[in-house]
Short mmCIF file of C-alpha atoms and ligand atoms in Angstrom, two decimals:
data_model
loop_
_atom_site.label_atom_id
_atom_site.label_comp_id
_atom_site.label_asym_id
_atom_site.label_seq_id
_atom_site.Cartn_x
_atom_site.Cartn_y
_atom_site.Cartn_z
CA MET A 166 104.18 91.44 56.24
CA TRP A 167 108.70 92.11 56.18
CA LYS A 168 110.08 93.04 58.54
CA TYR A 169 113.60 94.54 59.69
CA LEU A 170 115.86 94.86 62.16
CA ALA A 171 119.45 95.90 61.36
CA PHE A 172 122.89 95.44 64.37
CA VAL A 173 125.30 97.99 64.53
CA ALA A 174 127.91 96.82 66.68
CA ALA A 175 129.55 99.69 68.51
CA PRO A 176 129.26 101.19 71.96
CA ILE A 177 125.44 102.47 71.82
CA ILE A 178 122.28 101.38 70.63
CA ALA A 179 118.52 101.68 71.50
CA PHE A 180 116.40 98.76 70.40
CA GLY A 181 112.19 99.59 69.55
CA ILE A 182 110.87 96.64 70.71
CA GLN A 183 108.47 95.29 73.01
CA ALA A 184 106.89 92.65 74.03
CA CYS A 185 103.34 93.43 75.02
CA ALA A 186 100.68 91.08 74.03
CA PRO A 187 99.06 87.86 74.78
CA LYS A 188 101.55 85.32 73.29
CA SER A 189 104.47 87.04 74.86
CA GLN A 190 107.59 84.68 75.22
CA ASP A 191 109.90 85.27 77.27
CA ASP A 192 113.03 86.64 75.41
CA CYS A 193 115.96 84.54 76.28
CA GLY A 194 117.66 86.38 74.50
CA PHE A 195 116.15 86.71 71.24
CA VAL A 196 115.02 89.65 69.33
CA GLN A 197 111.15 89.48 69.30
CA ASN A 198 107.97 91.05 66.95
CA VAL A 199 105.53 93.01 68.14
CA TYR A 200 103.64 89.89 69.38
CA GLY A 201 106.51 89.44 72.05
CA GLU A 202 107.71 86.04 70.26
CA ARG A 203 111.26 85.20 69.54
CA ILE A 204 112.48 85.05 65.83
CA SER A 205 114.45 82.27 64.85
CA TRP A 206 115.34 80.31 61.60
CA LYS A 207 112.51 77.91 63.94
CA GLY A 208 114.32 74.66 62.57
CA GLN A 209 115.10 75.85 58.84
CA TYR A 210 118.53 75.88 59.30
CA PRO A 211 121.29 74.88 58.32
CA VAL A 212 121.57 79.19 57.44
CA ALA A 213 123.21 79.23 54.03
CA MET A 214 125.60 82.19 54.41
CA TYR A 215 127.37 83.00 50.75
CA ILE A 216 130.07 85.18 50.75
CA HIS A 217 131.11 88.22 48.51
CA GLU A 218 134.03 88.77 46.60
CA SER A 219 134.44 92.04 48.55
CA VAL A 220 134.87 90.04 51.70
CA PRO A 221 139.14 89.33 52.00
CA GLN A 222 139.80 85.63 51.42
CA GLU A 223 142.13 85.73 54.12
CA TYR A 224 139.15 86.24 56.86
CA VAL A 225 137.04 83.11 55.16
CA GLY A 226 138.95 80.85 57.36
CA ALA A 227 137.83 83.50 60.69
CA ILE A 228 134.17 82.82 59.42
CA VAL A 229 134.08 79.03 59.18
CA ALA A 230 135.79 79.08 62.49
CA ALA A 231 132.93 81.47 64.08
CA ALA A 232 130.02 79.11 62.58
CA LYS A 233 132.02 76.55 64.18
CA THR A 234 132.17 77.80 67.61
CA TRP A 235 128.26 78.25 67.00
CA GLN A 236 127.71 74.86 66.46
CA ASP A 237 130.07 73.29 68.79
CA ALA A 238 127.45 75.35 71.43
CA ALA A 239 124.71 74.49 69.73
CA GLY A 240 125.18 70.47 69.22
CA THR A 241 124.44 71.24 65.69
CA PRO A 242 124.84 72.73 62.21
CA LEU A 243 123.50 75.70 62.09
CA PHE A 244 125.06 77.54 59.58
CA ASN A 245 126.60 75.90 56.04
CA ILE A 246 129.38 78.86 54.92
CA VAL A 247 129.34 78.71 51.31
CA THR A 248 132.96 78.55 50.82
CA ASN A 249 133.60 77.56 47.49
CA GLN A 250 131.33 80.92 45.29
CA ARG A 251 131.52 84.39 45.97
CA VAL A 252 128.89 85.92 45.41
CA THR A 253 129.36 89.19 43.16
CA GLY A 254 128.48 92.28 42.11
CA PRO A 255 127.63 95.41 44.04
CA ILE A 256 128.70 95.69 47.50
CA THR A 257 124.60 96.49 48.45
CA ALA A 258 123.28 94.29 51.17
CA GLN A 259 119.52 93.97 49.80
CA LYS A 260 116.46 91.95 50.62
CA ASP A 261 117.35 89.19 47.78
CA SER A 262 116.74 86.02 49.93
CA ARG A 263 120.09 85.14 49.89
CA ASN A 264 122.35 85.73 53.19
CA VAL A 265 125.73 87.27 52.69
CA ILE A 266 128.56 88.98 53.95
CA TYR A 267 129.79 91.86 52.17
CA PHE A 268 133.46 93.94 53.08
CA LEU A 269 133.06 97.71 53.00
CA ASN A 270 136.06 99.77 52.17
CA THR A 271 133.63 102.77 52.85
CA TRP A 272 131.30 103.90 55.85
CA GLU A 273 128.92 106.16 56.93
CA GLU A 274 131.19 109.24 58.61
CA ASP A 275 128.89 109.14 60.95
CA LYS A 276 128.31 106.17 62.03
CA ALA A 277 132.26 105.31 61.99
CA ALA A 278 132.32 103.18 65.36
CA GLU A 279 130.27 100.54 63.85
CA GLN A 280 132.64 97.97 63.56
CA ALA A 281 129.83 95.95 61.49
CA ARG A 282 126.37 95.80 61.02
CA THR A 283 123.43 92.64 60.80
CA SER A 284 120.45 92.95 58.87
CA ILE A 285 117.45 90.19 59.84
CA TYR A 286 114.10 90.14 57.99
CA TRP A 287 111.34 87.84 58.91
CA ILE A 288 107.77 87.05 58.69
CA GLY A 289 105.86 86.73 61.70
CA ASP A 290 108.47 84.65 64.48
CA GLN A 291 110.90 83.06 61.17
CA ILE A 292 113.66 84.53 59.99
CA ARG A 293 113.56 84.33 56.30
CA GLU A 294 116.96 86.44 55.59
CA ALA A 295 119.97 87.92 57.39
CA ASP A 296 122.56 89.99 55.78
CA MET A 297 126.18 91.44 57.35
CA ARG A 298 128.11 94.11 56.96
CA ILE A 299 131.62 94.51 57.51
CA ASN A 300 133.57 97.82 58.30
CA GLY A 301 136.05 97.30 56.05
CA LYS A 302 137.63 101.10 57.92
CA PHE A 303 138.59 99.08 60.62
CA THR A 304 142.46 97.34 61.17
CA TYR A 305 141.64 93.45 61.40
CA TYR A 306 143.79 90.22 62.55
CA TRP A 307 143.15 86.67 63.52
CA ASN A 308 144.77 84.16 65.89
CA SER A 309 144.60 81.41 63.69
CA PRO A 310 147.05 79.09 63.18
CA GLY A 311 147.75 79.49 59.66
CA MET A 312 147.55 82.95 59.36
CA ALA A 313 150.44 85.32 61.52
CA SER A 314 148.19 86.79 65.06
CA PHE A 315 149.70 90.76 65.43
CA THR A 316 149.19 93.28 68.01
CA GLN A 317 147.99 97.08 67.21
CA ALA A 318 145.97 99.98 68.75
CA SER A 319 142.88 99.49 66.77
CA SER A 320 142.71 96.66 65.57
CA VAL A 321 139.47 94.04 66.03
CA ASN A 322 140.01 90.37 66.14
CA ILE A 323 137.90 89.64 63.14
CA GLU A 324 136.82 86.11 64.34
CA ALA A 325 135.18 87.63 67.54
CA LEU A 326 133.44 90.08 65.53
CA PHE A 327 131.96 87.34 62.96
CA ILE A 328 130.97 85.39 66.70
CA HIS A 329 129.37 87.72 67.58
CA GLU A 330 127.62 89.38 63.76
CA LEU A 331 126.38 85.17 63.24
CA GLY A 332 124.52 85.27 67.21
CA HIS A 333 122.51 88.80 65.36
CA VAL A 334 122.17 85.89 62.04
CA LEU A 335 120.74 83.49 64.74
CA GLY A 336 118.45 85.81 66.52
CA LEU A 337 120.23 86.74 69.32
CA LYS A 338 120.12 90.59 70.52
CA HIS A 339 122.84 92.38 72.87
CA ASN A 340 123.98 90.71 76.53
CA ASP A 341 125.87 93.29 78.33
CA GLY A 342 126.64 90.80 80.53
CA SER A 343 127.55 87.08 81.97
CA ASN A 344 130.69 87.72 79.63
CA SER A 345 128.71 87.11 76.43
CA VAL A 346 130.15 87.49 73.11
CA MET A 347 127.15 89.07 71.94
CA ALA A 348 127.95 92.15 74.50
CA THR A 349 127.81 95.86 72.77
CA TYR A 350 130.99 96.32 72.36
CA LEU A 351 133.76 94.47 71.55
CA ALA A 352 137.02 96.29 71.99
CA ASN A 353 140.18 96.55 70.43
CA ASN A 354 142.28 93.07 70.89
CA SER A 355 140.00 91.18 72.56
CA ASP A 356 139.88 87.24 71.67
CA ARG A 357 136.04 87.33 72.06
CA VAL A 358 136.10 83.81 70.56
CA ASN A 359 134.40 81.66 73.97
CA ILE A 360 130.99 81.24 73.91
CA ALA A 361 129.68 81.11 77.06
CA GLU A 362 126.78 79.85 79.60
CA ALA A 363 124.91 82.49 79.32
CA ASP A 364 124.77 82.43 75.28
CA ARG A 365 124.69 78.33 75.37
CA SER A 366 120.91 78.94 77.42
CA ALA A 367 119.60 81.52 75.25
CA LEU A 368 121.03 78.90 72.19
CA ARG A 369 118.92 76.54 73.72
CA CYS A 370 115.51 78.53 73.69
CA GLU A 371 115.31 78.06 69.93
CA TYR A 372 117.94 75.81 68.73
ZN1 ZN B 527 125.78 93.64 68.16
#
């Protein structure tokens, strides 16, 4: 049976997952299934991430950089960011066996504080699909050599946001401590682009 969980990047999040069965494992920073087993791609990587045409071209490099950051930390290719083609069609994340990043210019009014939302789908303890939605209502910047960086009120480092959301794609849950890139809230103008030791040790449990 398909299981589903959506992560939101927002100041407050509630998790409803309990580890309570005989096969329970240490969570090690990962989402767990109802049996307490860690959920990850279980060797089925690099994970192909497709980019919807709604994502502005100037942010594609930030996705590639974020993927490289995780790969450098793991010492293995975790992602294949597909940059030579774009996904077309509706800006609607759905379970379609393809991992897609979307950029939305509309967002639920009652969830305006969310910067992004990543949904993962799994069977057993294996992730089969992950989709990412970026909230286009925020103002973003990126400290890229080829792109002018800027700082203004209410702007978010989009590379830092992609690093966090790709962590969810890998199966990581929030970690509000240890300078983790998986901390729930990404503050405005925070250049949180370095993988913390806590993130490295979490990665080692599954990758
Ligand atoms: Zn998150």
